[in-house]
Amino acid sequence: MLLLNMEITNGHRSAEQQKMVTVIKELKRQRNALILVHNYQDPAMYEIADLIGDSLGLAKAAVNTSAEVIVMCGVRFMAEMVKILNPEKIVILPTMEAGCSLADMATAARLREVKHQHPDAAVVSYVNTSAEIKAFSDVCCTSANAVQVVNSLPQDKVIFLPDRNLGSYVQSKTRKRIILWDGYCFVHDKLDAETLQMMKRRYPGAKVIAHPEAKQELLALTDYVSGTGGMARFAKEDLSENFIIVTECGMTDLLRHEVPEKNFLSFCNVCPYMKSNSLSLVARSLATLRHEITLPEEIIVGAKRALDRMMAIAVK
Ligand code: SF4
């Protein structure tokens, strides 16, 4: 999690962006709003951010704010998570185009069927799921704590959803039986091991940091596997100068901005959902309070229970 209190200094901001930033800052003041920006967002969003970070870190950070309105510059499941942990606040997603095809691959109807086939299995859902799926789960997990969460459960069998690559990674680290869900993030899943091999040959000595939503054969070629929060920590603390960053392209932009003394090479794809946010949409969302996230009470209660269980396990 990065607490942001500095200006962008690269001088590449256009006059139009500059004007929009000024408008957003004034609207933010009038609305008593907090703006959360996910690590994958475009660098143009950094300057309006109160916080930049990963999805869970942002949702948790919002709990202690006195802001009345929270704008989530990320995707819908992230905004839902902010709402689940901050139900009394007005939570806004600037555009409804910011969905997530991975989250959409897990439906409650299918989960009921799988649970019926494996009644003795625990249901562990990655935070990249809808609020409805979280409410149906025994516990949630992030890419950083998935192994710890699974190992902490009394059940020997675990239905793990929705990402098959993260599930396979967990299976490689646990003795429990993981029932994989056939979901994937296309941004990570299409990154291939052969191209990474070529990059490693071209840049010998560069440390490879990858997101666990990538395939197993690719992860086997890396030095460190983590979600975006852990990636940022590793890049800052490791003594290497050169890194290959394997995830959505915005992560490399952020690391270049945050750690300018090191070199970050990118092996990445762009997520169109993440990049559907923009400064003008944030300005519109603050002016109109669209699109407000609303969730049924029972979904908030059930999803919060699964998130709270995860947090209780992950801090032990
Ligand atoms: S990067 Fe993948 S998991 Fe993240 S929002 Fe985009 S499609 Fe969903």
PDB file of C-alpha atoms and ligand atoms in Angstrom:
ATOM      1  CA  MET A   1       0.000   0.000   0.000  1.00  0.00           C
ATOM      2  CA  LEU A   2       1.359   3.371  -0.991  1.00  0.00           C
ATOM      3  CA  LEU A   3       0.177   6.513   0.751  1.00  0.00           C
ATOM      4  CA  LEU A   4       0.332   9.189  -1.873  1.00  0.00           C
ATOM      5  CA  ASN A   5       1.074  12.794  -1.056  1.00  0.00           C
ATOM      6  CA  MET A   6       3.272  13.879  -3.940  1.00  0.00           C
ATOM      7  CA  GLU A   7       2.789  15.459  -7.328  1.00  0.00           C
ATOM      8  CA  ILE A   8       3.568  13.780 -10.633  1.00  0.00           C
ATOM      9  CA  THR A   9       6.850  15.273 -11.764  1.00  0.00           C
ATOM     10  CA  ASN A  10       7.330  13.751 -15.215  1.00  0.00           C
ATOM     11  CA  GLY A  11       5.936  16.797 -17.005  1.00  0.00           C
ATOM     12  CA  HIS A  12       3.983  14.662 -19.500  1.00  0.00           C
ATOM     13  CA  ARG A  13       0.561  15.620 -18.246  1.00  0.00           C
ATOM     14  CA  SER A  14      -1.483  17.381 -20.924  1.00  0.00           C
ATOM     15  CA  ALA A  15      -3.236  20.700 -20.295  1.00  0.00           C
ATOM     16  CA  GLU A  16      -6.548  18.812 -20.508  1.00  0.00           C
ATOM     17  CA  GLN A  17      -5.442  16.319 -17.826  1.00  0.00           C
ATOM     18  CA  GLN A  18      -4.174  19.191 -15.670  1.00  0.00           C
ATOM     19  CA  LYS A  19      -7.574  20.874 -15.892  1.00  0.00           C
ATOM     20  CA  MET A  20      -9.364  17.625 -15.058  1.00  0.00           C
ATOM     21  CA  VAL A  21      -7.138  17.020 -12.011  1.00  0.00           C
ATOM     22  CA  THR A  22      -8.042  20.513 -10.716  1.00  0.00           C
ATOM     23  CA  VAL A  23     -11.771  19.841 -11.249  1.00  0.00           C
ATOM     24  CA  ILE A  24     -11.550  16.456  -9.475  1.00  0.00           C
ATOM     25  CA  LYS A  25      -9.701  17.898  -6.489  1.00  0.00           C
ATOM     26  CA  GLU A  26     -12.401  20.554  -6.028  1.00  0.00           C
ATOM     27  CA  LEU A  27     -15.257  18.031  -6.386  1.00  0.00           C
ATOM     28  CA  LYS A  28     -13.470  15.725  -3.987  1.00  0.00           C
ATOM     29  CA  ARG A  29     -13.325  18.511  -1.410  1.00  0.00           C
ATOM     30  CA  GLN A  30     -17.004  19.389  -1.868  1.00  0.00           C
ATOM     31  CA  ARG A  31     -18.100  15.748  -1.569  1.00  0.00           C
ATOM     32  CA  ASN A  32     -15.764  14.895   1.309  1.00  0.00           C
ATOM     33  CA  ALA A  33     -14.595  12.011  -0.896  1.00  0.00           C
ATOM     34  CA  LEU A  34     -11.718   9.554  -0.796  1.00  0.00           C
ATOM     35  CA  ILE A  35     -10.259   8.316  -4.098  1.00  0.00           C
ATOM     36  CA  LEU A  36      -8.782   4.798  -4.134  1.00  0.00           C
ATOM     37  CA  VAL A  37      -6.621   3.801  -7.108  1.00  0.00           C
ATOM     38  CA  HIS A  38      -5.670   0.205  -7.857  1.00  0.00           C
ATOM     39  CA  ASN A  39      -2.053  -0.656  -8.718  1.00  0.00           C
ATOM     40  CA  TYR A  40      -3.008  -1.449 -12.346  1.00  0.00           C
ATOM     41  CA  GLN A  41      -4.467   1.966 -13.138  1.00  0.00           C
ATOM     42  CA  ASP A  42      -3.024   4.337 -15.710  1.00  0.00           C
ATOM     43  CA  PRO A  43      -0.341   6.736 -14.355  1.00  0.00           C
ATOM     44  CA  ALA A  44      -2.684   9.650 -15.155  1.00  0.00           C
ATOM     45  CA  MET A  45      -4.723   8.530 -12.121  1.00  0.00           C
ATOM     46  CA  TYR A  46      -1.874   8.734  -9.607  1.00  0.00           C
ATOM     47  CA  GLU A  47      -2.270  12.432  -8.905  1.00  0.00           C
ATOM     48  CA  ILE A  48      -5.929  12.256  -7.873  1.00  0.00           C
ATOM     49  CA  ALA A  49      -5.314   9.245  -5.595  1.00  0.00           C
ATOM     50  CA  ASP A  50      -5.516   9.388  -1.835  1.00  0.00           C
ATOM     51  CA  LEU A  51      -4.304   5.809  -1.769  1.00  0.00           C
ATOM     52  CA  ILE A  52      -2.777   3.476  -4.360  1.00  0.00           C
ATOM     53  CA  GLY A  53      -2.672  -0.217  -3.581  1.00  0.00           C
ATOM     54  CA  ASP A  54      -4.048  -3.714  -4.026  1.00  0.00           C
ATOM     55  CA  SER A  55      -7.762  -4.486  -3.786  1.00  0.00           C
ATOM     56  CA  LEU A  56      -7.929  -5.708  -0.194  1.00  0.00           C
ATOM     57  CA  GLY A  57      -5.475  -3.114   1.097  1.00  0.00           C
ATOM     58  CA  LEU A  58      -7.588  -0.330  -0.393  1.00  0.00           C
ATOM     59  CA  ALA A  59     -10.851  -1.730   0.996  1.00  0.00           C
ATOM     60  CA  LYS A  60      -9.334  -2.082   4.475  1.00  0.00           C
ATOM     61  CA  ALA A  61      -7.734   1.362   4.390  1.00  0.00           C
ATOM     62  CA  ALA A  62     -11.110   2.924   3.648  1.00  0.00           C
ATOM     63  CA  VAL A  63     -12.510   1.607   6.961  1.00  0.00           C
ATOM     64  CA  ASN A  64     -10.844   4.297   9.037  1.00  0.00           C
ATOM     65  CA  THR A  65     -11.632   7.257   6.827  1.00  0.00           C
ATOM     66  CA  SER A  66     -14.042  10.041   7.751  1.00  0.00           C
ATOM     67  CA  ALA A  67     -14.887  10.511   4.063  1.00  0.00           C
ATOM     68  CA  GLU A  68     -18.569  10.177   3.161  1.00  0.00           C
ATOM     69  CA  VAL A  69     -17.978   9.118  -0.448  1.00  0.00           C
ATOM     70  CA  ILE A  70     -15.413   6.587  -1.677  1.00  0.00           C
ATOM     71  CA  VAL A  71     -14.503   6.441  -5.372  1.00  0.00           C
ATOM     72  CA  MET A  72     -12.924   3.125  -6.400  1.00  0.00           C
ATOM     73  CA  CYS A  73     -10.745   3.438  -9.496  1.00  0.00           C
ATOM     74  CA  GLY A  74     -10.491  -0.261 -10.179  1.00  0.00           C
ATOM     75  CA  VAL A  75     -13.102  -2.842 -11.134  1.00  0.00           C
ATOM     76  CA  ARG A  76     -16.534  -3.762  -9.801  1.00  0.00           C
ATOM     77  CA  PHE A  77     -15.564  -6.581  -7.419  1.00  0.00           C
ATOM     78  CA  MET A  78     -13.122  -4.159  -5.770  1.00  0.00           C
ATOM     79  CA  ALA A  79     -15.823  -1.510  -5.330  1.00  0.00           C
ATOM     80  CA  GLU A  80     -18.106  -4.199  -3.873  1.00  0.00           C
ATOM     81  CA  MET A  81     -15.390  -5.163  -1.402  1.00  0.00           C
ATOM     82  CA  VAL A  82     -15.076  -1.515  -0.332  1.00  0.00           C
ATOM     83  CA  LYS A  83     -18.873  -1.450   0.173  1.00  0.00           C
ATOM     84  CA  ILE A  84     -18.839  -4.724   2.157  1.00  0.00           C
ATOM     85  CA  LEU A  85     -16.219  -3.350   4.552  1.00  0.00           C
ATOM     86  CA  ASN A  86     -17.724   0.170   4.579  1.00  0.00           C
ATOM     87  CA  PRO A  87     -21.494  -0.383   4.279  1.00  0.00           C
ATOM     88  CA  GLU A  88     -22.459   3.029   5.656  1.00  0.00           C
ATOM     89  CA  LYS A  89     -20.472   4.926   2.984  1.00  0.00           C
ATOM     90  CA  ILE A  90     -21.469   5.899  -0.533  1.00  0.00           C
ATOM     91  CA  VAL A  91     -19.182   3.810  -2.771  1.00  0.00           C
ATOM     92  CA  ILE A  92     -18.845   4.835  -6.403  1.00  0.00           C
ATOM     93  CA  LEU A  93     -17.410   3.009  -9.437  1.00  0.00           C
ATOM     94  CA  PRO A  94     -16.701   5.578 -12.182  1.00  0.00           C
ATOM     95  CA  THR A  95     -17.777   3.270 -15.026  1.00  0.00           C
ATOM     96  CA  MET A  96     -19.895   0.118 -15.239  1.00  0.00           C
ATOM     97  CA  GLU A  97     -17.568  -1.091 -18.003  1.00  0.00           C
ATOM     98  CA  ALA A  98     -15.055  -1.871 -15.243  1.00  0.00           C
ATOM     99  CA  GLY A  99     -16.153  -5.473 -14.751  1.00  0.00           C
ATOM    100  CA  CYS A 100     -13.857  -8.500 -14.550  1.00  0.00           C
ATOM    101  CA  SER A 101     -14.144 -11.566 -16.775  1.00  0.00           C
ATOM    102  CA  LEU A 102     -12.445 -13.720 -14.104  1.00  0.00           C
ATOM    103  CA  ALA A 103     -15.004 -12.740 -11.445  1.00  0.00           C
ATOM    104  CA  ASP A 104     -17.806 -13.351 -13.974  1.00  0.00           C
ATOM    105  CA  MET A 105     -16.618 -16.963 -14.441  1.00  0.00           C
ATOM    106  CA  ALA A 106     -17.887 -17.869 -10.955  1.00  0.00           C
ATOM    107  CA  THR A 107     -21.685 -17.990 -10.719  1.00  0.00           C
ATOM    108  CA  ALA A 108     -23.687 -18.864  -7.621  1.00  0.00           C
ATOM    109  CA  ALA A 109     -25.714 -21.473  -9.569  1.00  0.00           C
ATOM    110  CA  ARG A 110     -22.567 -23.350 -10.625  1.00  0.00           C
ATOM    111  CA  LEU A 111     -21.088 -23.086  -7.142  1.00  0.00           C
ATOM    112  CA  ARG A 112     -24.216 -24.681  -5.674  1.00  0.00           C
ATOM    113  CA  GLU A 113     -23.806 -27.603  -8.117  1.00  0.00           C
ATOM    114  CA  VAL A 114     -20.129 -28.107  -7.270  1.00  0.00           C
ATOM    115  CA  LYS A 115     -20.834 -27.838  -3.552  1.00  0.00           C
ATOM    116  CA  HIS A 116     -23.584 -30.459  -3.979  1.00  0.00           C
ATOM    117  CA  GLN A 117     -21.021 -32.796  -5.623  1.00  0.00           C
ATOM    118  CA  HIS A 118     -18.497 -32.196  -2.794  1.00  0.00           C
ATOM    119  CA  PRO A 119     -20.540 -31.556   0.374  1.00  0.00           C
ATOM    120  CA  ASP A 120     -17.511 -32.231   2.613  1.00  0.00           C
ATOM    121  CA  ALA A 121     -15.328 -29.584   0.912  1.00  0.00           C
ATOM    122  CA  ALA A 122     -14.728 -26.053   2.173  1.00  0.00           C
ATOM    123  CA  VAL A 123     -15.387 -23.230  -0.280  1.00  0.00           C
ATOM    124  CA  VAL A 124     -12.485 -20.788  -0.607  1.00  0.00           C
ATOM    125  CA  SER A 125     -13.040 -17.851  -2.926  1.00  0.00           C
ATOM    126  CA  TYR A 126     -10.341 -15.566  -4.193  1.00  0.00           C
ATOM    127  CA  VAL A 127     -11.246 -11.919  -3.582  1.00  0.00           C
ATOM    128  CA  ASN A 128     -11.629 -11.541  -7.381  1.00  0.00           C
ATOM    129  CA  THR A 129     -15.251 -12.700  -7.118  1.00  0.00           C
ATOM    130  CA  SER A 130     -18.642 -11.044  -6.830  1.00  0.00           C
ATOM    131  CA  ALA A 131     -20.075 -10.191  -3.427  1.00  0.00           C
ATOM    132  CA  GLU A 132     -22.668 -12.946  -3.953  1.00  0.00           C
ATOM    133  CA  ILE A 133     -19.943 -15.596  -4.350  1.00  0.00           C
ATOM    134  CA  LYS A 134     -18.103 -14.290  -1.296  1.00  0.00           C
ATOM    135  CA  ALA A 135     -21.326 -14.576   0.720  1.00  0.00           C
ATOM    136  CA  PHE A 136     -21.632 -18.227  -0.363  1.00  0.00           C
ATOM    137  CA  SER A 137     -18.032 -19.033   0.643  1.00  0.00           C
ATOM    138  CA  ASP A 138     -16.600 -20.321   3.900  1.00  0.00           C
ATOM    139  CA  VAL A 139     -13.669 -17.964   3.614  1.00  0.00           C
ATOM    140  CA  CYS A 140     -12.014 -15.611   1.103  1.00  0.00           C
ATOM    141  CA  CYS A 141      -8.338 -15.390   0.195  1.00  0.00           C
ATOM    142  CA  THR A 142      -5.958 -13.121  -1.683  1.00  0.00           C
ATOM    143  CA  SER A 143      -3.118 -14.275  -3.925  1.00  0.00           C
ATOM    144  CA  ALA A 144      -0.756 -13.469  -1.036  1.00  0.00           C
ATOM    145  CA  ASN A 145      -2.518 -15.532   1.659  1.00  0.00           C
ATOM    146  CA  ALA A 146      -4.256 -18.281  -0.379  1.00  0.00           C
ATOM    147  CA  VAL A 147      -1.901 -21.067   0.779  1.00  0.00           C
ATOM    148  CA  GLN A 148      -2.110 -19.977   4.418  1.00  0.00           C
ATOM    149  CA  VAL A 149      -5.913 -19.785   4.301  1.00  0.00           C
ATOM    150  CA  VAL A 150      -6.270 -23.235   2.688  1.00  0.00           C
ATOM    151  CA  ASN A 151      -3.829 -24.849   5.142  1.00  0.00           C
ATOM    152  CA  SER A 152      -5.674 -23.376   8.118  1.00  0.00           C
ATOM    153  CA  LEU A 153      -8.975 -25.117   7.293  1.00  0.00           C
ATOM    154  CA  PRO A 154     -10.123 -28.290   9.080  1.00  0.00           C
ATOM    155  CA  GLN A 155     -11.442 -29.815   5.822  1.00  0.00           C
ATOM    156  CA  ASP A 156      -9.106 -31.931   3.644  1.00  0.00           C
ATOM    157  CA  LYS A 157     -10.943 -30.942   0.484  1.00  0.00           C
ATOM    158  CA  VAL A 158     -11.259 -27.397  -0.818  1.00  0.00           C
ATOM    159  CA  ILE A 159     -13.332 -25.996  -3.683  1.00  0.00           C
ATOM    160  CA  PHE A 160     -11.082 -23.164  -4.836  1.00  0.00           C
ATOM    161  CA  LEU A 161     -12.506 -20.521  -7.144  1.00  0.00           C
ATOM    162  CA  PRO A 162     -12.453 -18.906  -9.597  1.00  0.00           C
ATOM    163  CA  ASP A 163      -8.828 -18.883 -10.861  1.00  0.00           C
ATOM    164  CA  ARG A 164      -7.444 -22.279 -11.973  1.00  0.00           C
ATOM    165  CA  ASN A 165      -3.864 -20.960 -12.136  1.00  0.00           C
ATOM    166  CA  LEU A 166      -3.882 -19.605  -8.587  1.00  0.00           C
ATOM    167  CA  GLY A 167      -5.633 -22.827  -7.525  1.00  0.00           C
ATOM    168  CA  SER A 168      -2.889 -24.919  -9.171  1.00  0.00           C
ATOM    169  CA  TYR A 169      -0.259 -22.793  -7.447  1.00  0.00           C
ATOM    170  CA  VAL A 170      -1.980 -23.444  -4.089  1.00  0.00           C
ATOM    171  CA  GLN A 171      -2.166 -27.176  -4.918  1.00  0.00           C
ATOM    172  CA  SER A 172       1.621 -27.171  -5.463  1.00  0.00           C
ATOM    173  CA  LYS A 173       2.082 -25.816  -1.909  1.00  0.00           C
ATOM    174  CA  THR A 174      -0.472 -27.840   0.103  1.00  0.00           C
ATOM    175  CA  ARG A 175      -1.314 -31.465   0.892  1.00  0.00           C
ATOM    176  CA  LYS A 176      -5.036 -30.755   0.801  1.00  0.00           C
ATOM    177  CA  ARG A 177      -7.048 -31.765  -2.236  1.00  0.00           C
ATOM    178  CA  ILE A 178      -7.935 -28.709  -4.298  1.00  0.00           C
ATOM    179  CA  ILE A 179     -10.991 -28.940  -6.534  1.00  0.00           C
ATOM    180  CA  LEU A 180     -10.139 -26.475  -9.264  1.00  0.00           C
ATOM    181  CA  TRP A 181     -12.616 -24.121 -10.879  1.00  0.00           C
ATOM    182  CA  ASP A 182     -12.123 -23.662 -14.600  1.00  0.00           C
ATOM    183  CA  GLY A 183     -11.742 -19.881 -14.486  1.00  0.00           C
ATOM    184  CA  TYR A 184      -8.830 -17.745 -15.532  1.00  0.00           C
ATOM    185  CA  CYS A 185      -7.774 -14.141 -15.997  1.00  0.00           C
ATOM    186  CA  PHE A 186      -7.101 -13.738 -19.730  1.00  0.00           C
ATOM    187  CA  VAL A 187      -4.634 -10.914 -18.994  1.00  0.00           C
ATOM    188  CA  HIS A 188      -2.351 -13.337 -17.130  1.00  0.00           C
ATOM    189  CA  ASP A 189      -3.311 -16.640 -18.727  1.00  0.00           C
ATOM    190  CA  LYS A 190      -2.075 -15.659 -22.192  1.00  0.00           C
ATOM    191  CA  LEU A 191       1.430 -14.789 -20.971  1.00  0.00           C
ATOM    192  CA  ASP A 192       3.589 -17.679 -22.202  1.00  0.00           C
ATOM    193  CA  ALA A 193       6.679 -19.368 -20.774  1.00  0.00           C
ATOM    194  CA  GLU A 194       8.594 -19.332 -24.107  1.00  0.00           C
ATOM    195  CA  THR A 195       8.538 -15.549 -24.370  1.00  0.00           C
ATOM    196  CA  LEU A 196       9.592 -15.223 -20.753  1.00  0.00           C
ATOM    197  CA  GLN A 197      12.499 -17.610 -21.455  1.00  0.00           C
ATOM    198  CA  MET A 198      13.590 -15.331 -24.308  1.00  0.00           C
ATOM    199  CA  MET A 199      13.459 -12.271 -22.047  1.00  0.00           C
ATOM    200  CA  LYS A 200      15.489 -14.043 -19.361  1.00  0.00           C
ATOM    201  CA  ARG A 201      18.173 -14.927 -21.939  1.00  0.00           C
ATOM    202  CA  ARG A 202      18.209 -11.341 -23.180  1.00  0.00           C
ATOM    203  CA  TYR A 203      18.415  -9.837 -19.668  1.00  0.00           C
ATOM    204  CA  PRO A 204      20.462 -12.321 -17.616  1.00  0.00           C
ATOM    205  CA  GLY A 205      20.504 -11.484 -13.936  1.00  0.00           C
ATOM    206  CA  ALA A 206      17.154  -9.657 -13.965  1.00  0.00           C
ATOM    207  CA  LYS A 207      14.894 -10.907 -11.164  1.00  0.00           C
ATOM    208  CA  VAL A 208      11.537 -12.184 -12.418  1.00  0.00           C
ATOM    209  CA  ILE A 209       8.467 -11.305 -10.324  1.00  0.00           C
ATOM    210  CA  ALA A 210       5.155 -12.811 -11.425  1.00  0.00           C
ATOM    211  CA  HIS A 211       1.520 -12.777 -10.393  1.00  0.00           C
ATOM    212  CA  PRO A 212       0.099 -16.234  -9.467  1.00  0.00           C
ATOM    213  CA  GLU A 213      -2.766 -15.795 -11.949  1.00  0.00           C
ATOM    214  CA  ALA A 214      -0.142 -16.732 -14.602  1.00  0.00           C
ATOM    215  CA  LYS A 215       0.270 -20.377 -15.675  1.00  0.00           C
ATOM    216  CA  GLN A 216       2.290 -22.869 -13.626  1.00  0.00           C
ATOM    217  CA  GLU A 217       4.948 -23.443 -16.328  1.00  0.00           C
ATOM    218  CA  LEU A 218       5.629 -19.713 -16.372  1.00  0.00           C
ATOM    219  CA  LEU A 219       5.693 -19.411 -12.564  1.00  0.00           C
ATOM    220  CA  ALA A 220       8.332 -22.168 -12.503  1.00  0.00           C
ATOM    221  CA  LEU A 221      10.697 -19.739 -14.296  1.00  0.00           C
ATOM    222  CA  THR A 222      10.354 -16.912 -11.775  1.00  0.00           C
ATOM    223  CA  ASP A 223      12.232 -15.736  -8.681  1.00  0.00           C
ATOM    224  CA  TYR A 224       9.210 -14.504  -6.759  1.00  0.00           C
ATOM    225  CA  VAL A 225       5.451 -15.075  -7.016  1.00  0.00           C
ATOM    226  CA  SER A 226       3.039 -12.648  -5.382  1.00  0.00           C
ATOM    227  CA  GLY A 227       0.012 -10.417  -5.752  1.00  0.00           C
ATOM    228  CA  THR A 228       0.575  -6.768  -6.568  1.00  0.00           C
ATOM    229  CA  GLY A 229       1.189  -5.627  -2.976  1.00  0.00           C
ATOM    230  CA  GLY A 230       3.909  -8.258  -2.471  1.00  0.00           C
ATOM    231  CA  MET A 231       5.413  -7.456  -5.880  1.00  0.00           C
ATOM    232  CA  ALA A 232       5.878  -3.817  -4.884  1.00  0.00           C
ATOM    233  CA  ARG A 233       7.436  -4.767  -1.540  1.00  0.00           C
ATOM    234  CA  PHE A 234       9.840  -7.237  -3.161  1.00  0.00           C
ATOM    235  CA  ALA A 235      10.912  -4.761  -5.864  1.00  0.00           C
ATOM    236  CA  LYS A 236      11.671  -2.129  -3.231  1.00  0.00           C
ATOM    237  CA  GLU A 237      13.489  -4.408  -0.769  1.00  0.00           C
ATOM    238  CA  ASP A 238      15.449  -6.714  -3.085  1.00  0.00           C
ATOM    239  CA  LEU A 239      18.967  -5.507  -3.842  1.00  0.00           C
ATOM    240  CA  SER A 240      18.811  -6.299  -7.584  1.00  0.00           C
ATOM    241  CA  GLU A 241      18.789  -3.443 -10.083  1.00  0.00           C
ATOM    242  CA  ASN A 242      16.868  -5.125 -12.899  1.00  0.00           C
ATOM    243  CA  PHE A 243      13.475  -6.810 -12.736  1.00  0.00           C
ATOM    244  CA  ILE A 244      11.092  -8.414 -15.200  1.00  0.00           C
ATOM    245  CA  ILE A 245       7.507  -7.776 -14.059  1.00  0.00           C
ATOM    246  CA  VAL A 246       4.975 -10.380 -15.209  1.00  0.00           C
ATOM    247  CA  THR A 247       1.405  -9.161 -14.749  1.00  0.00           C
ATOM    248  CA  GLU A 248      -0.902  -6.370 -15.984  1.00  0.00           C
ATOM    249  CA  CYS A 249       1.125  -3.546 -17.580  1.00  0.00           C
ATOM    250  CA  GLY A 250       0.084  -0.896 -15.051  1.00  0.00           C
ATOM    251  CA  MET A 251       2.207  -2.557 -12.359  1.00  0.00           C
ATOM    252  CA  THR A 252       5.402  -1.764 -14.236  1.00  0.00           C
ATOM    253  CA  ASP A 253       4.268   1.859 -14.706  1.00  0.00           C
ATOM    254  CA  LEU A 254       3.745   2.140 -10.956  1.00  0.00           C
ATOM    255  CA  LEU A 255       7.111   0.578 -10.071  1.00  0.00           C
ATOM    256  CA  ARG A 256       8.953   2.855 -12.512  1.00  0.00           C
ATOM    257  CA  HIS A 257       7.210   5.798 -10.873  1.00  0.00           C
ATOM    258  CA  GLU A 258       7.845   4.619  -7.319  1.00  0.00           C
ATOM    259  CA  VAL A 259      11.318   3.125  -7.598  1.00  0.00           C
ATOM    260  CA  PRO A 260      12.995   5.234 -10.317  1.00  0.00           C
ATOM    261  CA  GLU A 261      16.514   4.122  -9.350  1.00  0.00           C
ATOM    262  CA  LYS A 262      15.792   0.526 -10.543  1.00  0.00           C
ATOM    263  CA  ASN A 263      14.998  -0.881 -13.992  1.00  0.00           C
ATOM    264  CA  PHE A 264      11.658  -2.571 -14.610  1.00  0.00           C
ATOM    265  CA  LEU A 265      11.090  -4.517 -17.805  1.00  0.00           C
ATOM    266  CA  SER A 266       7.544  -5.491 -18.562  1.00  0.00           C
ATOM    267  CA  PHE A 267       6.161  -8.829 -19.731  1.00  0.00           C
ATOM    268  CA  CYS A 268       2.520  -7.909 -19.566  1.00  0.00           C
ATOM    269  CA  ASN A 269      -0.922  -7.493 -21.071  1.00  0.00           C
ATOM    270  CA  VAL A 270      -3.334  -4.613 -20.635  1.00  0.00           C
ATOM    271  CA  CYS A 271      -6.616  -5.243 -18.789  1.00  0.00           C
ATOM    272  CA  PRO A 272      -9.321  -3.297 -20.653  1.00  0.00           C
ATOM    273  CA  TYR A 273     -11.598  -3.404 -17.610  1.00  0.00           C
ATOM    274  CA  MET A 274      -9.038  -1.724 -15.402  1.00  0.00           C
ATOM    275  CA  LYS A 275      -8.185   0.792 -18.082  1.00  0.00           C
ATOM    276  CA  SER A 276     -11.816   1.757 -18.670  1.00  0.00           C
ATOM    277  CA  ASN A 277     -11.469   4.267 -15.813  1.00  0.00           C
ATOM    278  CA  SER A 278     -10.328   7.761 -16.716  1.00  0.00           C
ATOM    279  CA  LEU A 279      -9.956  11.205 -15.170  1.00  0.00           C
ATOM    280  CA  SER A 280     -13.072  12.489 -16.955  1.00  0.00           C
ATOM    281  CA  LEU A 281     -15.132   9.523 -15.668  1.00  0.00           C
ATOM    282  CA  VAL A 282     -13.901  10.133 -12.117  1.00  0.00           C
ATOM    283  CA  ALA A 283     -14.928  13.797 -12.440  1.00  0.00           C
ATOM    284  CA  ARG A 284     -18.361  12.742 -13.711  1.00  0.00           C
ATOM    285  CA  SER A 285     -18.761  10.187 -10.915  1.00  0.00           C
ATOM    286  CA  LEU A 286     -18.009  12.806  -8.270  1.00  0.00           C
ATOM    287  CA  ALA A 287     -20.369  15.313  -9.865  1.00  0.00           C
ATOM    288  CA  THR A 288     -23.276  12.832 -10.225  1.00  0.00           C
ATOM    289  CA  LEU A 289     -22.466  10.136  -7.605  1.00  0.00           C
ATOM    290  CA  ARG A 290     -22.745   7.518 -10.364  1.00  0.00           C
ATOM    291  CA  HIS A 291     -22.396   4.551 -10.314  1.00  0.00           C
ATOM    292  CA  GLU A 292     -23.241   3.851  -6.712  1.00  0.00           C
ATOM    293  CA  ILE A 293     -22.627   0.290  -5.501  1.00  0.00           C
ATOM    294  CA  THR A 294     -25.594  -1.154  -3.614  1.00  0.00           C
ATOM    295  CA  LEU A 295     -25.792  -4.688  -2.224  1.00  0.00           C
ATOM    296  CA  PRO A 296     -28.526  -6.586  -0.342  1.00  0.00           C
ATOM    297  CA  GLU A 297     -28.000  -6.642   3.414  1.00  0.00           C
ATOM    298  CA  GLU A 298     -27.705 -10.457   3.582  1.00  0.00           C
ATOM    299  CA  ILE A 299     -25.004 -10.429   0.893  1.00  0.00           C
ATOM    300  CA  ILE A 300     -23.025  -7.789   2.778  1.00  0.00           C
ATOM    301  CA  VAL A 301     -23.295  -9.798   6.018  1.00  0.00           C
ATOM    302  CA  GLY A 302     -22.305 -13.117   4.374  1.00  0.00           C
ATOM    303  CA  ALA A 303     -19.463 -11.661   2.326  1.00  0.00           C
ATOM    304  CA  LYS A 304     -18.099  -9.765   5.324  1.00  0.00           C
ATOM    305  CA  ARG A 305     -18.104 -12.982   7.357  1.00  0.00           C
ATOM    306  CA  ALA A 306     -15.946 -14.697   4.684  1.00  0.00           C
ATOM    307  CA  LEU A 307     -13.590 -11.691   4.479  1.00  0.00           C
ATOM    308  CA  ASP A 308     -13.338 -11.408   8.286  1.00  0.00           C
ATOM    309  CA  ARG A 309     -12.431 -15.109   8.537  1.00  0.00           C
ATOM    310  CA  MET A 310      -9.664 -14.588   5.999  1.00  0.00           C
ATOM    311  CA  MET A 311      -8.312 -11.581   7.894  1.00  0.00           C
ATOM    312  CA  ALA A 312      -8.382 -13.481  11.201  1.00  0.00           C
ATOM    313  CA  ILE A 313      -6.362 -16.309   9.618  1.00  0.00           C
ATOM    314  CA  ALA A 314      -3.948 -14.112   7.703  1.00  0.00           C
ATOM    315  CA  VAL A 315      -2.855 -12.028  10.708  1.00  0.00           C
ATOM    316  CA  LYS A 316      -1.973 -15.087  12.838  1.00  0.00           C
TER     317      LYS A 316
HETATM  318  S1  SF4 B   1      -6.486  -8.176 -14.630  1.00  0.00           S
HETATM  319 FE1  SF4 B   1      -7.735 -10.069 -14.811  1.00  0.00          FE
HETATM  320  S2  SF4 B   1      -8.506 -10.405 -12.729  1.00  0.00           S
HETATM  321 FE2  SF4 B   1      -7.807  -8.251 -12.824  1.00  0.00          FE
HETATM  322  S3  SF4 B   1      -9.628  -7.085 -13.416  1.00  0.00           S
HETATM  323 FE3  SF4 B   1      -8.548  -7.581 -15.323  1.00  0.00          FE
HETATM  324  S4  SF4 B   1      -9.549  -9.488 -16.017  1.00  0.00           S
HETATM  325 FE4  SF4 B   1     -10.092  -9.244 -13.865  1.00  0.00          FE
END
